């Protein structure tokens, strides 16, 4: 195996990108100058619909002395790396003054078409995908934890509430809500069967590579491959349990086969899987651009994992209650989890977190 030219591991129908390795010249040194090459920069957006508890969404100060409101407390370990931007004003979002009009142009600021039509603007993630995204196998990853809503509400399409990523002014970027399919897009090529393990398919090449890299890189490679295996196993387990969010058979025993690629019924498990897939995508440099929509604006999700399943998310957002605060914190915990994962992955002189810009936002303050 030529390490200097091998940036991916290939097997039967599988293409698995490598994490940053010092032993691989294409990663560790700039061939022209002989200087250490810099790891690439990544960009991700995490979106939480319906805003936050207005009394507890705040930050004061900066650096290690930054004070955080209760919604943001899960981010306390990373306060020295946080920047809060105040005073942003999206004039077009207020023209409709409803959820759809405040979400559909969140990442573009473009005017929205009402009357059930669809017209927004190309979102910033897709602008980046057309530039830095062309340097990776997957230009951008668009993930979600709630399916799109095709209905119309108060003269605006609910597709605006369901999508923050837009490939063009008239095309919301397709949203992947199935963890298994998101995983397949990163690591599996068209010829591989869905029940074939990524790691099994590239085992020979991985073993060869392990013999040629440094001790530190062997440890990093082992940690990376273990994380891929762990996500594979969790996805398989979620599907086998038959816990499909929003899907219930009308018969005691369904008379058609259960879909192989299900959505975990537990929203906490669903979100955590998507967070791990985002981290893997960045860690392998399979993509450098990702959006993760934790829920829709005007969301219908319930949170039985928190013991809060008596009311859908949107209705809960109209109550400044302790349960609303707890759901807000649960969302922020997903960002904190991603930060924690990225912070443990070494890249050159820093970490994957050092080389990532993460944006956390909603389309409104609350409601």
CSV table of N, CA and C in Angstrom, one decimal, residues 28-165:
chain,number,residue,atom,x,y,z
A,28,UNK,N,-0.1,15.2,6.4
A,28,UNK,CA,0.8,15.8,7.4
A,28,UNK,C,1.8,16.8,6.9
A,29,UNK,N,2.2,16.8,5.6
A,29,UNK,CA,3.1,17.7,5.0
A,29,UNK,C,2.7,18.3,3.7
A,30,UNK,N,3.0,19.5,3.5
A,30,UNK,CA,2.7,20.2,2.2
A,30,UNK,C,3.9,19.8,1.2
A,31,UNK,N,3.5,19.0,0.2
A,31,UNK,CA,4.6,18.5,-0.7
A,31,UNK,C,5.4,19.6,-1.3
A,32,UNK,N,4.8,20.8,-1.6
A,32,UNK,CA,5.5,21.8,-2.3
A,32,UNK,C,6.5,22.5,-1.4
A,33,UNK,N,6.1,22.9,-0.2
A,33,UNK,CA,6.9,23.7,0.7
A,33,UNK,C,7.6,22.9,1.8
A,34,UNK,N,7.1,21.6,2.0
A,34,UNK,CA,7.7,20.8,3.1
A,34,UNK,C,7.2,21.2,4.5
A,35,UNK,N,6.3,22.2,4.6
A,35,UNK,CA,5.7,22.7,5.8
A,35,UNK,C,4.5,21.8,6.2
A,36,UNK,N,4.2,21.8,7.5
A,36,UNK,CA,3.1,21.0,7.9
A,36,UNK,C,1.8,21.5,7.3
A,37,UNK,N,1.0,20.6,6.7
A,37,UNK,CA,-0.3,21.0,6.1
A,37,UNK,C,-1.3,21.3,7.2
A,38,UNK,N,-2.2,22.2,7.0
A,38,UNK,CA,-3.2,22.5,7.9
A,38,UNK,C,-4.5,21.6,7.7
A,39,UNK,N,-5.1,21.1,8.7
A,39,UNK,CA,-6.3,20.3,8.5
A,39,UNK,C,-7.4,21.3,7.9
A,40,UNK,N,-8.4,20.7,7.2
A,40,UNK,CA,-9.4,21.6,6.6
A,40,UNK,C,-10.4,22.1,7.6
A,41,UNK,N,-11.0,23.2,7.3
A,41,UNK,CA,-12.0,23.8,8.1
A,41,UNK,C,-13.4,23.3,7.8
A,42,UNK,N,-14.3,23.1,8.8
A,42,UNK,CA,-15.6,22.5,8.6
A,42,UNK,C,-16.6,23.5,9.1
A,43,UNK,N,-17.9,23.4,8.6
A,43,UNK,CA,-19.0,24.3,9.0
A,43,UNK,C,-20.2,23.4,9.2
A,44,UNK,N,-20.9,23.6,10.3
A,44,UNK,CA,-22.1,22.9,10.6
A,44,UNK,C,-23.1,23.9,11.2
A,45,UNK,N,-24.4,23.6,10.9
A,45,UNK,CA,-25.5,24.4,11.6
A,45,UNK,C,-26.4,23.4,12.3
A,46,UNK,N,-26.7,23.7,13.6
A,46,UNK,CA,-27.7,22.9,14.3
A,46,UNK,C,-28.8,23.8,14.6
A,47,UNK,N,-30.0,23.4,14.1
A,47,UNK,CA,-31.2,24.2,14.2
A,47,UNK,C,-32.2,23.5,15.2
A,48,UNK,N,-32.8,24.4,16.1
A,48,UNK,CA,-33.8,23.9,17.0
A,48,UNK,C,-35.1,24.8,16.7
A,49,UNK,N,-36.2,24.2,16.4
A,49,UNK,CA,-37.4,25.0,16.0
A,49,UNK,C,-38.1,25.6,17.2
A,50,UNK,N,-38.9,26.6,17.0
A,50,UNK,CA,-39.8,27.2,17.9
A,50,UNK,C,-39.1,28.0,19.0
A,51,UNK,N,-37.9,28.3,18.9
A,51,UNK,CA,-37.2,29.2,19.8
A,51,UNK,C,-36.9,28.5,21.1
A,52,UNK,N,-36.6,29.4,22.1
A,52,UNK,CA,-36.2,28.9,23.4
A,52,UNK,C,-36.9,29.6,24.6
A,53,UNK,N,-36.7,29.2,25.8
A,53,UNK,CA,-37.3,29.8,27.0
A,53,UNK,C,-36.6,31.2,27.1
A,54,UNK,N,-37.4,32.3,26.9
A,54,UNK,CA,-36.9,33.6,26.7
A,54,UNK,C,-36.2,34.1,28.0
A,55,UNK,N,-36.6,33.6,29.1
A,55,UNK,CA,-35.9,34.1,30.4
A,55,UNK,C,-34.6,33.4,30.6
A,56,UNK,N,-34.3,32.4,29.9
A,56,UNK,CA,-33.0,31.6,30.2
A,56,UNK,C,-32.1,31.5,28.9
A,57,UNK,N,-32.4,32.3,27.9
A,57,UNK,CA,-31.6,32.3,26.7
A,57,UNK,C,-30.7,33.5,26.7
A,58,UNK,N,-29.5,33.5,27.3
A,58,UNK,CA,-28.7,34.6,27.4
A,58,UNK,C,-27.3,34.2,27.7
A,59,UNK,N,-26.3,35.1,27.4
A,59,UNK,CA,-24.9,34.9,27.8
A,59,UNK,C,-24.3,36.3,28.1
A,60,UNK,N,-23.5,36.3,29.1
A,60,UNK,CA,-22.9,37.6,29.6
A,60,UNK,C,-21.4,37.4,29.7
A,61,UNK,N,-20.6,38.4,29.3
A,61,UNK,CA,-19.2,38.3,29.4
A,61,UNK,C,-18.6,37.4,28.3
A,62,UNK,N,-17.3,37.0,28.5
A,62,UNK,CA,-16.6,36.3,27.4
A,62,UNK,C,-15.6,35.4,28.1
A,63,UNK,N,-15.1,34.4,27.3
A,63,UNK,CA,-14.0,33.6,27.8
A,63,UNK,C,-14.4,32.7,29.0
A,64,UNK,N,-13.4,32.4,29.9
A,64,UNK,CA,-13.7,31.6,31.0
A,64,UNK,C,-14.6,32.2,32.0
A,65,UNK,N,-14.8,33.5,32.0
A,65,UNK,CA,-15.8,34.2,32.9
A,65,UNK,C,-17.2,34.3,32.3
A,66,UNK,N,-17.4,33.8,31.2
A,66,UNK,CA,-18.7,33.9,30.6
A,66,UNK,C,-19.8,33.3,31.4
A,67,UNK,N,-20.9,34.0,31.6
A,67,UNK,CA,-22.1,33.5,32.3
A,67,UNK,C,-23.1,33.0,31.3
A,68,UNK,N,-23.7,31.9,31.6
A,68,UNK,CA,-24.7,31.3,30.6
A,68,UNK,C,-26.0,31.2,31.3
A,69,UNK,N,-27.1,31.5,30.5
A,69,UNK,CA,-28.5,31.2,31.0
A,69,UNK,C,-28.7,29.7,31.0
A,70,UNK,N,-29.8,29.3,31.6
A,70,UNK,CA,-30.0,27.8,31.9
A,70,UNK,C,-30.1,27.0,30.6
A,71,UNK,N,-30.7,27.7,29.5
A,71,UNK,CA,-30.8,27.0,28.2
A,71,UNK,C,-29.4,26.6,27.7
A,72,UNK,N,-28.4,27.4,28.0
A,72,UNK,CA,-27.1,27.2,27.4
A,72,UNK,C,-26.1,26.5,28.4
A,73,UNK,N,-26.5,26.2,29.6
A,73,UNK,CA,-25.6,25.6,30.6
A,73,UNK,C,-24.9,24.4,30.1
A,74,UNK,N,-25.5,23.5,29.3
A,74,UNK,CA,-24.7,22.4,28.8
A,74,UNK,C,-23.4,22.7,28.0
A,75,UNK,N,-23.3,24.0,27.6
A,75,UNK,CA,-22.2,24.4,26.8
A,75,UNK,C,-21.1,25.0,27.7
A,76,UNK,N,-21.3,25.0,29.0
A,76,UNK,CA,-20.3,25.6,30.0
A,76,UNK,C,-18.9,25.1,29.8
A,77,UNK,N,-18.6,23.8,29.5
A,77,UNK,CA,-17.2,23.3,29.4
A,77,UNK,C,-16.5,24.0,28.2
A,78,UNK,N,-17.3,24.6,27.2
A,78,UNK,CA,-16.7,25.1,26.0
A,78,UNK,C,-16.9,26.6,25.9
A,79,UNK,N,-17.1,27.3,27.1
A,79,UNK,CA,-17.4,28.7,27.1
A,79,UNK,C,-16.3,29.6,26.5
A,80,UNK,N,-15.0,29.1,26.6
A,80,UNK,CA,-13.9,29.9,26.1
A,80,UNK,C,-13.9,29.8,24.5
A,81,UNK,N,-14.7,28.9,24.0
A,81,UNK,CA,-14.7,28.8,22.5
A,81,UNK,C,-16.0,29.3,21.9
A,82,UNK,N,-16.9,29.9,22.8
A,82,UNK,CA,-18.2,30.4,22.3
A,82,UNK,C,-18.2,31.8,21.9
A,83,UNK,N,-18.9,32.2,20.9
A,83,UNK,CA,-19.2,33.5,20.5
A,83,UNK,C,-20.7,33.7,20.3
A,84,UNK,N,-21.3,34.7,21.0
A,84,UNK,CA,-22.7,35.0,20.8
A,84,UNK,C,-22.9,36.3,20.1
A,85,UNK,N,-23.7,36.2,19.1
A,85,UNK,CA,-24.0,37.4,18.2
A,85,UNK,C,-25.3,37.9,18.5
A,86,UNK,N,-25.4,39.2,18.9
A,86,UNK,CA,-26.7,39.8,19.2
A,86,UNK,C,-27.1,40.8,18.2
A,87,UNK,N,-28.3,41.2,18.1
A,87,UNK,CA,-28.8,42.3,17.3
A,87,UNK,C,-29.0,41.9,15.8
A,88,UNK,N,-28.9,40.6,15.5
A,88,UNK,CA,-29.2,40.3,14.1
A,88,UNK,C,-30.7,40.5,13.7
A,89,UNK,N,-30.9,41.0,12.5
A,89,UNK,CA,-32.3,41.4,12.2
A,89,UNK,C,-32.6,40.8,10.8
A,90,UNK,N,-33.5,40.0,10.6
A,90,UNK,CA,-33.9,39.4,9.3
A,90,UNK,C,-35.3,40.0,8.9
A,91,UNK,N,-35.2,41.1,8.2
A,91,UNK,CA,-36.4,41.8,7.9
A,91,UNK,C,-37.4,41.0,7.1
A,92,UNK,N,-36.9,40.2,6.2
A,92,UNK,CA,-37.9,39.4,5.4
A,92,UNK,C,-38.6,38.4,6.2
A,93,UNK,N,-38.0,37.9,7.3
A,93,UNK,CA,-38.6,36.9,8.1
A,93,UNK,C,-39.9,37.4,8.8
A,94,UNK,N,-39.9,38.7,9.1
A,94,UNK,CA,-41.0,39.3,9.8
A,94,UNK,C,-42.2,39.7,8.9
A,95,UNK,N,-42.1,39.6,7.6
A,95,UNK,CA,-43.2,40.0,6.7
A,95,UNK,C,-44.3,39.0,6.8
A,96,UNK,N,-44.1,37.8,7.0
A,96,UNK,CA,-45.2,36.8,7.2
A,96,UNK,C,-45.5,36.7,8.7
A,97,UNK,N,-44.6,36.9,9.5
A,97,UNK,CA,-44.8,36.8,11.0
A,97,UNK,C,-45.3,35.5,11.5
A,98,UNK,N,-45.0,34.4,10.8
A,98,UNK,CA,-45.3,33.1,11.3
A,98,UNK,C,-44.1,32.2,11.2
A,99,UNK,N,-44.3,31.0,11.6
A,99,UNK,CA,-43.1,30.0,11.7
A,99,UNK,C,-42.5,29.8,10.3
A,100,UNK,N,-43.3,29.6,9.3
A,100,UNK,CA,-42.7,29.3,8.0
A,100,UNK,C,-41.9,30.5,7.4
A,101,UNK,N,-42.4,31.7,7.6
A,101,UNK,CA,-41.7,32.8,7.1
A,101,UNK,C,-40.4,33.2,7.9
A,102,UNK,N,-40.3,32.6,9.1
A,102,UNK,CA,-39.1,32.9,9.9
A,102,UNK,C,-38.1,31.8,9.8
A,103,UNK,N,-38.4,30.7,9.1
A,103,UNK,CA,-37.5,29.6,9.0
A,103,UNK,C,-36.9,29.4,7.6
A,104,UNK,N,-37.8,29.6,6.6
A,104,UNK,CA,-37.4,29.3,5.2
A,104,UNK,C,-36.2,30.1,4.7
A,105,UNK,N,-36.0,31.3,5.2
A,105,UNK,CA,-34.8,32.1,4.8
A,105,UNK,C,-33.8,32.3,5.8
A,106,UNK,N,-33.8,31.5,6.8
A,106,UNK,CA,-32.9,31.6,8.0
A,106,UNK,C,-31.4,31.7,7.6
A,107,UNK,N,-31.0,30.9,6.6
A,107,UNK,CA,-29.6,30.9,6.2
A,107,UNK,C,-29.4,31.6,4.8
A,108,UNK,N,-30.4,32.5,4.4
A,108,UNK,CA,-30.2,33.2,3.2
A,108,UNK,C,-30.7,34.7,3.4
A,109,UNK,N,-31.7,34.9,4.2
A,109,UNK,CA,-32.2,36.3,4.3
A,109,UNK,C,-33.1,36.7,3.1
A,110,UNK,N,-33.4,35.7,2.2
A,110,UNK,CA,-34.1,36.1,1.0
A,110,UNK,C,-35.6,36.2,1.2
A,111,UNK,N,-36.2,37.0,0.3
A,111,UNK,CA,-37.7,37.1,0.4
A,111,UNK,C,-38.4,35.7,0.1
A,112,UNK,N,-39.5,35.5,0.8
A,112,UNK,CA,-40.2,34.2,0.6
A,112,UNK,C,-41.5,34.5,-0.2
A,113,UNK,N,-41.8,33.5,-1.0
A,113,UNK,CA,-43.1,33.6,-1.7
A,113,UNK,C,-44.2,33.0,-0.9
A,114,UNK,N,-45.3,33.7,-0.8
A,114,UNK,CA,-46.5,33.2,0.0
A,114,UNK,C,-47.5,32.5,-1.0
A,115,UNK,N,-48.7,32.2,-0.5
A,115,UNK,CA,-49.7,31.6,-1.3
A,115,UNK,C,-49.5,30.2,-1.6
A,116,UNK,N,-48.7,29.5,-0.9
A,116,UNK,CA,-48.4,28.1,-1.1
A,116,UNK,C,-47.3,27.8,-2.1
A,117,UNK,N,-46.8,28.8,-2.8
A,117,UNK,CA,-45.7,28.6,-3.7
A,117,UNK,C,-44.4,28.5,-2.9
A,118,UNK,N,-43.3,28.1,-3.6
A,118,UNK,CA,-42.0,27.9,-3.0
A,118,UNK,C,-41.0,28.8,-3.7
A,119,UNK,N,-40.5,29.8,-3.0
A,119,UNK,CA,-39.3,30.5,-3.4
A,119,UNK,C,-38.6,31.2,-2.2
A,120,UNK,N,-37.4,30.9,-2.1
A,120,UNK,CA,-36.6,31.4,-1.0
A,120,UNK,C,-35.3,31.9,-1.6
A,121,UNK,N,-34.2,31.4,-1.0
A,121,UNK,CA,-32.9,31.8,-1.6
A,121,UNK,C,-31.9,30.7,-1.3
A,122,UNK,N,-30.8,30.6,-2.0
A,122,UNK,CA,-29.8,29.6,-1.8
A,122,UNK,C,-29.2,29.8,-0.4
A,123,UNK,N,-29.2,28.8,0.4
A,123,UNK,CA,-28.7,28.9,1.8
A,123,UNK,C,-27.1,28.9,1.9
A,124,UNK,N,-26.6,29.5,2.9
A,124,UNK,CA,-25.1,29.6,3.1
A,124,UNK,C,-24.4,28.2,3.0
A,125,UNK,N,-25.0,27.2,3.6
A,125,UNK,CA,-24.4,25.9,3.6
A,125,UNK,C,-24.2,25.4,2.1
A,126,UNK,N,-25.2,25.7,1.3
A,126,UNK,CA,-25.1,25.2,-0.1
A,126,UNK,C,-24.2,26.1,-0.9
A,127,UNK,N,-24.1,27.4,-0.6
A,127,UNK,CA,-23.0,28.2,-1.2
A,127,UNK,C,-21.6,27.6,-0.9
A,128,UNK,N,-21.4,27.3,0.4
A,128,UNK,CA,-20.2,26.6,0.8
A,128,UNK,C,-20.0,25.3,0.1
A,129,UNK,N,-21.1,24.5,-0.1
A,129,UNK,CA,-21.0,23.2,-0.7
A,129,UNK,C,-20.5,23.3,-2.2
A,130,UNK,N,-20.8,24.4,-2.8
A,130,UNK,CA,-20.4,24.6,-4.2
A,130,UNK,C,-18.9,25.0,-4.3
A,131,UNK,N,-18.3,25.4,-3.2
A,131,UNK,CA,-16.9,25.8,-3.2
A,131,UNK,C,-16.1,24.7,-2.5
A,132,UNK,N,-16.0,24.8,-1.1
A,132,UNK,CA,-15.2,23.8,-0.4
A,132,UNK,C,-15.8,22.4,-0.5
A,133,UNK,N,-17.1,22.3,-0.8
A,133,UNK,CA,-17.7,21.0,-0.9
A,133,UNK,C,-17.2,20.2,-2.0
A,134,UNK,N,-16.7,20.9,-3.0
A,134,UNK,CA,-16.2,20.2,-4.2
A,134,UNK,C,-14.9,19.4,-3.9
A,135,UNK,N,-14.3,19.7,-2.8
A,135,UNK,CA,-13.0,19.0,-2.4
A,135,UNK,C,-13.2,17.7,-1.6
A,136,UNK,N,-14.5,17.4,-1.4
A,136,UNK,CA,-14.8,16.1,-0.7
A,136,UNK,C,-15.8,15.3,-1.5
A,137,UNK,N,-15.9,14.0,-1.0
A,137,UNK,CA,-16.7,13.1,-1.8
A,137,UNK,C,-18.2,13.4,-1.7
A,138,UNK,N,-18.6,13.9,-0.5
A,138,UNK,CA,-20.0,14.4,-0.4
A,138,UNK,C,-19.9,15.9,-0.2
A,139,UNK,N,-20.5,16.7,-1.1
A,139,UNK,CA,-20.4,18.2,-1.0
A,139,UNK,C,-21.0,18.7,0.3
A,140,UNK,N,-22.1,18.2,0.7
A,140,UNK,CA,-22.7,18.6,2.0
A,140,UNK,C,-23.7,17.5,2.5
A,141,UNK,N,-23.9,17.5,3.8
A,141,UNK,CA,-24.7,16.6,4.4
A,141,UNK,C,-25.9,17.3,5.1
A,142,UNK,N,-27.1,17.0,4.7
A,142,UNK,CA,-28.3,17.7,5.2
A,142,UNK,C,-29.1,16.7,6.0
A,143,UNK,N,-29.1,16.8,7.4
A,143,UNK,CA,-29.7,15.8,8.3
A,143,UNK,C,-30.9,16.4,9.0
A,144,UNK,N,-31.8,15.6,9.4
A,144,UNK,CA,-32.9,16.0,10.2
A,144,UNK,C,-33.4,14.9,11.1
A,145,UNK,N,-34.2,15.3,12.1
A,145,UNK,CA,-34.8,14.4,13.1
A,145,UNK,C,-36.3,14.4,13.1
A,146,UNK,N,-36.9,15.1,12.1
A,146,UNK,CA,-38.3,15.2,11.9
A,146,UNK,C,-38.6,15.3,10.4
A,147,UNK,N,-39.5,14.6,9.9
A,147,UNK,CA,-39.9,14.6,8.5
A,147,UNK,C,-40.5,15.9,8.1
A,148,UNK,N,-40.3,16.2,6.8
A,148,UNK,CA,-40.8,17.5,6.3
A,148,UNK,C,-42.3,17.5,6.3
A,149,UNK,N,-42.9,18.6,6.4
A,149,UNK,CA,-44.4,18.8,6.4
A,149,UNK,C,-44.8,19.5,5.1
A,150,UNK,N,-45.5,18.9,4.2
A,150,UNK,CA,-45.8,19.5,2.9
A,150,UNK,C,-47.1,20.4,2.9
A,151,UNK,N,-47.7,20.6,4.1
A,151,UNK,CA,-49.0,21.3,4.1
A,151,UNK,C,-48.7,22.8,4.0
A,152,UNK,N,-49.8,23.6,4.1
A,152,UNK,CA,-49.8,25.1,4.0
A,152,UNK,C,-50.4,25.6,5.3
A,153,UNK,N,-49.8,26.6,5.9
A,153,UNK,CA,-50.2,27.2,7.1
A,153,UNK,C,-50.2,28.8,7.0
A,154,UNK,N,-51.4,29.4,7.2
A,154,UNK,CA,-51.5,30.8,7.1
A,154,UNK,C,-50.9,31.4,5.8
A,155,UNK,N,-51.2,30.7,4.7
A,155,UNK,CA,-50.8,31.2,3.4
A,155,UNK,C,-49.3,31.0,3.1
A,156,UNK,N,-48.6,30.2,3.9
A,156,UNK,CA,-47.2,29.9,3.6
A,156,UNK,C,-47.0,28.4,3.6
A,157,UNK,N,-46.2,27.9,2.7
A,157,UNK,CA,-45.9,26.5,2.6
A,157,UNK,C,-45.2,26.1,3.9
A,158,UNK,N,-45.5,24.9,4.5
A,158,UNK,CA,-44.8,24.4,5.6
A,158,UNK,C,-43.5,23.8,5.3
A,159,UNK,N,-43.2,23.7,4.0
A,159,UNK,CA,-41.9,23.3,3.6
A,159,UNK,C,-40.8,24.3,4.0
A,160,UNK,N,-41.2,25.5,4.2
A,160,UNK,CA,-40.3,26.5,4.7
A,160,UNK,C,-39.9,26.2,6.1
A,161,UNK,N,-40.9,25.7,6.9
A,161,UNK,CA,-40.7,25.3,8.3
A,161,UNK,C,-39.9,24.1,8.4
A,162,UNK,N,-39.8,23.3,7.4
A,162,UNK,CA,-39.2,22.0,7.4
A,162,UNK,C,-37.8,22.0,6.9
A,163,UNK,N,-37.3,23.1,6.3
A,163,UNK,CA,-36.0,23.1,5.6
A,163,UNK,C,-35.3,24.4,5.9
A,164,UNK,N,-34.0,24.2,6.3
A,164,UNK,CA,-33.2,25.4,6.5
A,164,UNK,C,-32.1,25.4,5.4
A,165,UNK,N,-31.9,24.3,4.7
A,165,UNK,CA,-31.0,24.2,3.6
A,165,UNK,C,-31.7,24.2,2.3
